[in-house]
Short mmCIF file of C-alpha atoms in Angstrom, two decimals:
data_model
loop_
_atom_site.label_atom_id
_atom_site.label_comp_id
_atom_site.label_asym_id
_atom_site.label_seq_id
_atom_site.Cartn_x
_atom_site.Cartn_y
_atom_site.Cartn_z
CA MET P 1 1.43 2.38 -33.91
CA PRO P 2 -1.76 4.10 -32.79
CA THR P 3 -2.57 7.31 -34.51
CA GLY P 4 -4.79 10.17 -33.49
CA PRO P 5 -4.63 13.47 -31.59
CA GLU P 6 -1.59 14.79 -29.79
CA PRO P 7 -0.16 12.42 -27.17
CA VAL P 8 -1.40 12.69 -23.63
CA THR P 9 1.49 13.46 -21.29
CA VAL P 10 1.75 12.07 -17.77
CA GLY P 11 2.73 14.81 -15.39
CA HIS P 12 -0.30 17.06 -14.87
CA PRO P 13 -3.43 16.28 -12.87
CA ALA P 14 -6.67 16.30 -14.76
CA THR P 15 -8.47 19.61 -14.89
CA ALA P 16 -11.44 18.75 -17.06
CA ASP P 17 -14.86 17.87 -15.72
CA ARG P 18 -14.93 14.45 -14.15
CA PRO P 19 -17.26 11.77 -15.56
CA PRO P 20 -20.31 10.61 -13.56
CA LEU P 21 -19.69 8.55 -10.44
CA ARG P 22 -20.98 5.35 -12.06
CA ARG P 23 -18.46 5.61 -14.88
CA ARG P 24 -15.66 6.27 -12.40
CA LEU P 25 -16.62 3.35 -10.16
CA LEU P 26 -16.66 0.76 -12.95
CA PRO P 27 -12.86 0.70 -13.44
CA VAL P 28 -12.40 0.81 -9.66
CA ILE P 29 -14.49 -2.33 -9.22
CA ALA P 30 -12.73 -3.99 -12.16
CA LEU P 31 -9.32 -3.28 -10.61
CA LEU P 32 -10.54 -4.46 -7.21
CA LEU P 33 -11.36 -7.87 -8.72
CA LEU P 34 -8.56 -8.17 -11.26
CA ALA P 35 -5.69 -7.55 -8.82
CA PRO P 36 -6.30 -10.61 -6.58
CA TRP P 37 -6.99 -12.82 -9.59
CA ALA P 38 -3.74 -11.77 -11.27
CA ALA P 39 -1.78 -12.08 -8.01
CA GLU P 40 -2.89 -15.58 -7.01
CA CYS P 41 -4.77 -17.30 -9.85
CA SER P 42 -3.13 -16.20 -13.10
CA TRP P 43 -0.04 -18.38 -12.62
CA GLY P 44 -1.90 -21.54 -11.51
CA GLY P 45 -1.87 -21.00 -7.75
CA PHE P 46 -5.50 -22.05 -7.35
CA ALA P 47 -7.89 -24.48 -9.04
CA ILE P 48 -11.00 -23.06 -10.67
CA ASP P 49 -13.30 -23.74 -7.71
CA ASP P 50 -11.11 -21.47 -5.56
CA PHE P 51 -11.25 -18.44 -7.87
CA LEU P 52 -14.30 -16.89 -6.22
CA PRO P 53 -13.02 -17.26 -2.62
CA VAL P 54 -9.74 -15.66 -3.71
CA LEU P 55 -11.60 -12.63 -5.08
CA ILE P 56 -13.74 -12.33 -1.95
CA PHE P 57 -11.08 -12.76 0.72
CA LEU P 58 -8.03 -11.27 -1.01
CA GLY P 59 -9.76 -8.59 -3.07
CA PRO P 60 -9.82 -5.96 -0.30
CA MET P 61 -6.08 -6.31 0.30
CA TYR P 62 -4.72 -6.78 -3.22
CA GLY P 63 -7.38 -4.79 -5.03
CA GLY P 64 -7.36 -2.06 -2.42
CA ALA P 65 -3.59 -1.69 -2.73
CA ALA P 66 -3.76 -1.53 -6.54
CA ILE P 67 -6.43 1.18 -6.42
CA LEU P 68 -4.59 3.25 -3.81
CA ILE P 69 -1.31 3.05 -5.73
CA ARG P 70 -2.92 3.93 -9.05
CA GLU P 71 -4.93 6.81 -7.58
CA THR P 72 -1.94 8.20 -5.69
CA ALA P 73 0.13 8.34 -8.86
CA ARG P 74 -2.64 9.82 -10.99
CA HIS P 75 -3.64 12.44 -8.38
CA LEU P 76 0.01 13.51 -8.23
CA GLY P 77 0.26 13.65 -12.01
CA ALA P 78 3.05 11.08 -11.83
CA GLY P 79 3.77 8.23 -14.22
CA TRP P 80 4.83 4.61 -14.13
CA PRO P 81 8.05 5.10 -12.13
CA THR P 82 5.92 6.16 -9.16
CA ILE P 83 3.53 3.23 -9.68
CA VAL P 84 6.40 0.72 -9.87
CA LEU P 85 8.11 2.11 -6.77
CA LEU P 86 4.87 2.11 -4.78
CA ALA P 87 4.20 -1.43 -6.02
CA ALA P 88 7.62 -2.46 -4.71
CA ALA P 89 6.80 -0.84 -1.37
CA PHE P 90 3.54 -2.79 -1.27
CA GLY P 91 5.38 -6.01 -2.09
CA VAL P 92 7.75 -5.51 0.84
CA LEU P 93 4.88 -4.46 3.11
CA GLN P 94 2.84 -7.50 2.16
CA ALA P 95 5.60 -10.11 2.37
CA GLY P 96 7.51 -8.52 5.25
CA LEU P 97 4.86 -7.11 7.58
CA VAL P 98 1.42 -8.51 6.69
CA ASP P 99 1.70 -12.23 5.91
CA GLN P 100 5.45 -12.17 6.77
CA SER P 101 6.13 -14.91 4.20
CA LEU P 102 9.48 -13.27 3.50
CA PHE P 103 10.83 -14.22 6.94
CA ASN P 104 8.88 -17.41 7.67
CA PRO P 105 10.90 -20.47 6.57
CA ASP P 106 7.85 -22.70 7.10
CA TYR P 107 5.46 -20.57 5.05
CA LEU P 108 5.14 -23.01 2.14
CA ASP P 109 5.55 -26.24 4.10
CA ASP P 110 1.83 -27.00 4.06
CA THR P 111 1.55 -26.43 0.30
CA GLN P 112 2.68 -28.29 -2.79
CA TYR P 113 5.70 -25.96 -2.91
CA ALA P 114 7.34 -27.34 0.22
CA ASP P 115 10.19 -28.73 -1.89
CA THR P 116 11.32 -25.18 -2.79
CA ARG P 117 12.61 -24.58 0.74
CA ALA P 118 16.13 -25.88 0.06
CA ALA P 119 16.52 -23.61 -2.98
CA ALA P 120 15.32 -20.63 -0.96
CA GLU P 121 17.74 -21.31 1.89
CA ALA P 122 20.63 -21.26 -0.58
CA THR P 123 20.33 -17.46 -0.74
CA LEU P 124 19.76 -16.57 2.92
CA VAL P 125 20.85 -13.06 3.91
CA PRO P 126 22.97 -13.35 7.09
CA GLY P 127 21.55 -11.60 10.13
CA LEU P 128 18.13 -10.95 8.61
CA GLU P 129 17.54 -14.61 7.72
CA PHE P 130 15.44 -14.21 4.61
CA SER P 131 15.95 -15.63 1.14
CA LEU P 132 16.99 -13.02 -1.41
CA ARG P 133 15.66 -15.30 -4.14
CA GLN P 134 12.27 -15.45 -2.49
CA ALA P 135 12.34 -11.72 -1.86
CA PHE P 136 12.97 -11.08 -5.55
CA ASP P 137 10.15 -13.45 -6.53
CA TYR P 138 7.63 -12.25 -3.93
CA VAL P 139 8.18 -8.54 -4.43
CA GLY P 140 8.67 -8.88 -8.19
CA ASN P 141 5.42 -10.79 -8.60
CA HIS P 142 3.55 -8.18 -6.59
CA ILE P 143 4.98 -5.44 -8.81
CA VAL P 144 4.22 -7.24 -12.08
CA LEU P 145 1.09 -9.27 -11.36
CA THR P 146 -0.70 -7.66 -8.43
CA ILE P 147 -0.24 -4.00 -9.34
CA CYS P 148 1.13 -3.13 -12.79
CA ALA P 149 -0.64 -5.64 -15.04
CA PRO P 150 -4.14 -4.98 -13.61
CA ILE P 151 -3.64 -1.20 -13.74
CA VAL P 152 -2.38 -1.15 -17.33
CA LEU P 153 -5.17 -3.48 -18.46
CA ILE P 154 -7.96 -1.41 -16.94
CA GLU P 155 -6.45 1.87 -18.15
CA SER P 156 -6.05 0.49 -21.68
CA PHE P 157 -9.77 -0.28 -21.85
CA LEU P 158 -10.55 3.35 -21.02
CA GLY P 159 -10.54 6.18 -23.51
CA PRO P 160 -7.52 8.49 -23.62
CA GLU P 161 -9.47 11.24 -21.89
CA ARG P 162 -9.92 9.06 -18.76
CA ARG P 163 -6.87 6.81 -18.87
CA LEU P 164 -4.50 8.96 -16.85
CA ARG P 165 -6.99 10.79 -14.67
CA PRO P 166 -8.02 9.95 -11.10
CA TRP P 167 -11.18 7.90 -10.63
CA LEU P 168 -11.86 8.70 -6.98
CA GLY P 169 -11.98 11.74 -4.75
CA ARG P 170 -11.03 11.87 -1.08
CA PRO P 171 -14.16 10.09 0.21
CA GLY P 172 -13.66 7.24 -2.23
CA LEU P 173 -9.98 6.96 -1.36
CA ALA P 174 -10.86 6.86 2.35
CA VAL P 175 -13.28 3.98 1.73
CA VAL P 176 -10.69 2.05 -0.27
CA GLY P 177 -8.07 2.74 2.41
CA VAL P 178 -10.32 1.28 5.11
CA LEU P 179 -11.05 -1.70 2.85
CA TYR P 180 -7.33 -2.30 2.34
CA LEU P 181 -6.58 -2.08 6.07
CA PHE P 182 -9.42 -4.50 6.82
CA GLY P 183 -8.14 -6.99 4.24
CA SER P 184 -4.57 -6.75 5.53
CA LEU P 185 -5.62 -7.17 9.17
CA LEU P 186 -7.71 -10.17 8.17
CA ILE P 187 -4.66 -11.88 6.66
CA PHE P 188 -2.39 -10.85 9.55
CA SER P 189 -4.76 -12.18 12.19
CA ASP P 190 -5.86 -15.35 10.37
CA SER P 191 -3.90 -18.52 11.16
CA SER P 192 -3.91 -19.44 7.46
CA GLY P 193 -2.60 -16.00 6.53
CA ARG P 194 0.42 -15.28 8.75
CA LYS P 195 0.41 -18.94 9.92
CA ASP P 196 1.03 -17.99 13.55
CA PHE P 197 4.51 -16.73 12.71
CA LEU P 198 5.90 -13.44 13.92
CA ALA P 199 9.11 -12.00 12.53
CA SER P 200 11.83 -10.69 14.84
CA PRO P 201 11.96 -6.97 15.74
CA LEU P 202 15.05 -6.59 13.52
CA GLN P 203 13.29 -8.18 10.56
CA LEU P 204 10.17 -6.07 11.05
CA ALA P 205 12.26 -2.90 11.37
CA PHE P 206 14.19 -3.75 8.21
CA ALA P 207 10.96 -4.27 6.23
CA ALA P 208 9.40 -1.08 7.62
CA VAL P 209 12.44 1.05 6.79
CA LEU P 210 12.56 -0.38 3.27
CA VAL P 211 8.86 0.39 2.75
CA VAL P 212 9.30 3.97 3.94
CA ALA P 213 12.37 4.42 1.72
CA LEU P 214 10.57 3.14 -1.39
CA VAL P 215 7.56 5.36 -0.72
CA ALA P 216 9.83 8.37 -0.19
CA VAL P 217 11.59 7.78 -3.50
CA ALA P 218 8.23 7.28 -5.24
CA MET P 219 7.08 10.69 -3.95
CA LEU P 220 10.07 12.58 -5.35
CA PRO P 221 9.05 15.58 -7.52
CA ARG P 222 11.23 14.38 -10.39
CA TRP P 223 8.63 11.76 -11.35
CA ARG P 224 6.07 14.54 -11.86
CA ARG P 225 8.15 16.73 -14.14
CA THR P 226 7.22 16.91 -17.80
CA ARG P 227 10.18 16.13 -20.02
CA PRO P 228 10.49 16.67 -23.76
CA ARG P 229 9.95 13.61 -25.89
CA ARG P 230 12.86 12.64 -28.08
CA VAL P 231 13.02 11.40 -31.63
CA ARG P 232 14.51 7.94 -31.28
CA ARG P 233 13.84 4.48 -32.58
CA VAL P 234 11.27 2.53 -30.57
CA PRO P 235 10.70 -1.19 -31.14
CA HIS P 236 7.33 -2.68 -32.03
CA PRO P 237 5.22 -3.31 -28.90
CA LEU P 238 5.63 -7.07 -29.36
CA GLY P 239 9.40 -6.58 -29.27
CA VAL P 240 9.05 -4.93 -25.87
CA GLY P 241 6.95 -7.86 -24.73
CA LEU P 242 9.54 -10.36 -25.96
CA LEU P 243 12.19 -8.57 -23.92
CA VAL P 244 10.09 -8.86 -20.76
CA VAL P 245 9.39 -12.55 -21.40
CA LEU P 246 13.10 -13.31 -21.93
CA VAL P 247 13.97 -11.50 -18.70
CA ARG P 248 11.29 -13.45 -16.84
CA ILE P 249 12.51 -16.81 -18.14
CA GLY P 250 16.23 -15.98 -17.95
CA GLY P 251 16.00 -15.02 -14.30
CA ASP P 252 14.92 -18.55 -13.35
CA LEU P 253 17.51 -20.58 -15.21
CA THR P 254 20.25 -20.63 -12.56
CA PRO P 255 19.78 -21.38 -8.83
CA GLY P 256 21.58 -19.85 -5.86
CA TRP P 257 23.38 -16.54 -5.67
CA PRO P 258 24.42 -16.54 -9.37
CA GLY P 259 20.75 -16.89 -10.31
CA VAL P 260 19.77 -13.95 -8.10
CA ALA P 261 22.56 -11.82 -9.58
CA ILE P 262 21.45 -12.69 -13.12
CA ALA P 263 17.79 -12.01 -12.31
CA LEU P 264 18.59 -8.61 -10.79
CA ALA P 265 20.86 -7.66 -13.69
CA LEU P 266 18.29 -8.68 -16.30
CA ALA P 267 15.50 -6.81 -14.51
CA ALA P 268 17.64 -3.66 -14.22
CA ALA P 269 18.69 -3.84 -17.88
CA ALA P 270 15.11 -4.33 -19.07
CA GLY P 271 13.88 -1.50 -16.86
CA GLY P 272 16.56 0.82 -18.22
CA LEU P 273 15.73 -0.05 -21.83
CA ILE P 274 12.02 0.48 -21.30
CA ALA P 275 12.69 3.82 -19.59
CA TYR P 276 14.88 4.84 -22.54
CA TRP P 277 12.33 3.79 -25.16
CA SER P 278 9.40 5.35 -23.31
CA SER P 279 10.86 8.83 -23.72
CA GLY P 280 10.59 8.52 -27.51
CA VAL P 281 7.84 10.20 -29.52
CA ARG P 282 6.68 6.86 -30.94
CA TRP P 283 6.10 5.20 -27.58
CA GLY P 284 2.35 4.63 -27.20
CA GLN P 285 -0.18 2.96 -24.96
CA ARG P 286 0.19 -0.33 -26.82
CA HIS P 287 3.84 -0.38 -25.76
CA VAL P 288 2.71 0.31 -22.19
CA LEU P 289 0.12 -2.45 -22.43
CA VAL P 290 2.56 -5.08 -23.69
CA ALA P 291 5.32 -4.09 -21.27
CA GLY P 292 2.87 -4.26 -18.36
CA THR P 293 1.16 -7.52 -19.30
CA ALA P 294 3.99 -9.63 -20.76
CA GLY P 295 4.70 -10.99 -17.28
CA LEU P 296 1.02 -11.86 -16.85
CA VAL P 297 0.95 -13.68 -20.21
CA THR P 298 4.10 -15.59 -19.27
CA ALA P 299 2.64 -16.58 -15.91
CA ALA P 300 -0.56 -17.79 -17.59
CA ALA P 301 1.41 -19.83 -20.13
CA PHE P 302 3.36 -21.62 -17.40
CA ALA P 303 0.26 -22.23 -15.26
CA TYR P 304 -0.12 -25.67 -16.86
CA LEU P 305 3.28 -26.70 -15.49
CA VAL P 306 2.86 -25.73 -11.84
CA PRO P 307 0.57 -27.21 -9.17
CA PRO P 308 -1.91 -25.17 -7.15
CA TYR P 309 -1.08 -24.44 -3.54
CA SER P 310 -3.44 -27.12 -2.26
CA PRO P 311 -3.99 -30.52 -3.87
CA ALA P 312 -6.86 -30.47 -6.36
CA SER P 313 -8.40 -32.98 -8.73
CA PRO P 314 -6.76 -33.10 -12.18
CA ALA P 315 -10.02 -31.90 -13.72
CA ALA P 316 -10.31 -28.87 -11.41
CA ALA P 317 -6.63 -27.96 -11.87
CA LEU P 318 -6.88 -28.24 -15.66
CA ALA P 319 -10.13 -26.27 -15.72
CA GLY P 320 -8.42 -23.54 -13.73
CA ASP P 321 -5.48 -23.42 -16.13
CA VAL P 322 -7.79 -23.27 -19.15
CA ALA P 323 -9.82 -20.52 -17.47
CA VAL P 324 -6.60 -18.59 -16.84
CA THR P 325 -5.70 -18.85 -20.53
CA VAL P 326 -9.15 -17.73 -21.67
CA ILE P 327 -9.31 -14.81 -19.23
CA THR P 328 -5.78 -13.64 -20.02
CA VAL P 329 -6.28 -13.81 -23.79
CA ALA P 330 -9.62 -12.02 -23.49
CA LEU P 331 -8.21 -9.24 -21.31
CA VAL P 332 -4.98 -8.61 -23.20
CA GLY P 333 -6.52 -9.14 -26.63
CA GLY P 334 -9.48 -6.95 -25.77
CA ALA P 335 -7.25 -4.17 -24.48
CA TRP P 336 -5.07 -4.37 -27.61
CA TRP P 337 -8.16 -4.14 -29.81
CA ARG P 338 -9.52 -1.25 -27.74
CA LEU P 339 -6.33 0.70 -28.41
CA ARG P 340 -6.45 0.27 -32.18
CA ALA P 341 -7.36 3.94 -32.68
CA SER P 342 -6.14 5.47 -29.42
CA PRO P 343 -3.57 8.26 -29.36
CA ALA P 344 -0.05 7.74 -28.07
CA VAL P 345 0.52 8.09 -24.34
CA HIS P 346 3.82 9.34 -23.03
CA VAL P 347 5.11 7.61 -19.92
CA ALA P 348 7.26 9.77 -17.68
CA ALA P 349 10.21 7.45 -17.17
CA SER P 350 13.31 9.36 -16.20
#
């Protein structure tokens, strides 16, 4: 466990002098680039020659969302429950209203994942006509890969005095907000983004209501209250990571409605355990790092077994998978090393 000064507690906005603008912009830029890479490349979705276009065209949308979510939580003095809930809202917004992949049965037909359509249709929700299995995967991957893993990685590279503090003021947030809206409109209006599909009014209303509900819950004052830390046993950070990996693998073992039920139950159980452990005095930033990046590491490990969206040469696909491994190991290993002498960080997880 890390040792050092008293733990930093999530729950109060920063009051100390802010670092220079250049130092505050560096993690912002890093998050802007890391979010799209983690969302689309880290699991093998693109060959290596497509990495740069992904960062350019999807960075404003994915990176902008990650920055806005992180800054909202940190300005409020809130912790990871708020980040996770806002990430879920973004996942629904992205899949339900922006690219509308959640409701489009033909969304993957022009990719190498066209054969997954039958499995998706096995869990259609009557009336709304979307696959609950796909919804779990789409929204879950946005929570884990697009938002949480990039945020925890960048924050772990920062010193404890900057880790939980906002990076941007109102002007910076306004710029990022415009960037996010531009990126989202680009995907919505592009034929390769929404693929000329438009969801029904009922489907759009359902997604919009769900987004508003998730944001409302994320804004509840309870996530900003400081709670006393308890003396309880906390597993080694790698034990937390093993739990997340087992949940990720176990949720994919069974198809159909039983598989969805198992995946939801495992995710809820893991979330409850992590919330319980995180209130202990021995829970530190290394636990946060492993819990937040175990899904990314798992995705990178399985990248060798899945094809990219579009056909690519074996050499380009393999080069992309190797690059994913190298980047993931460098990021996670570097963040772990950076935390070797950092103080513990309490995560407000009611």
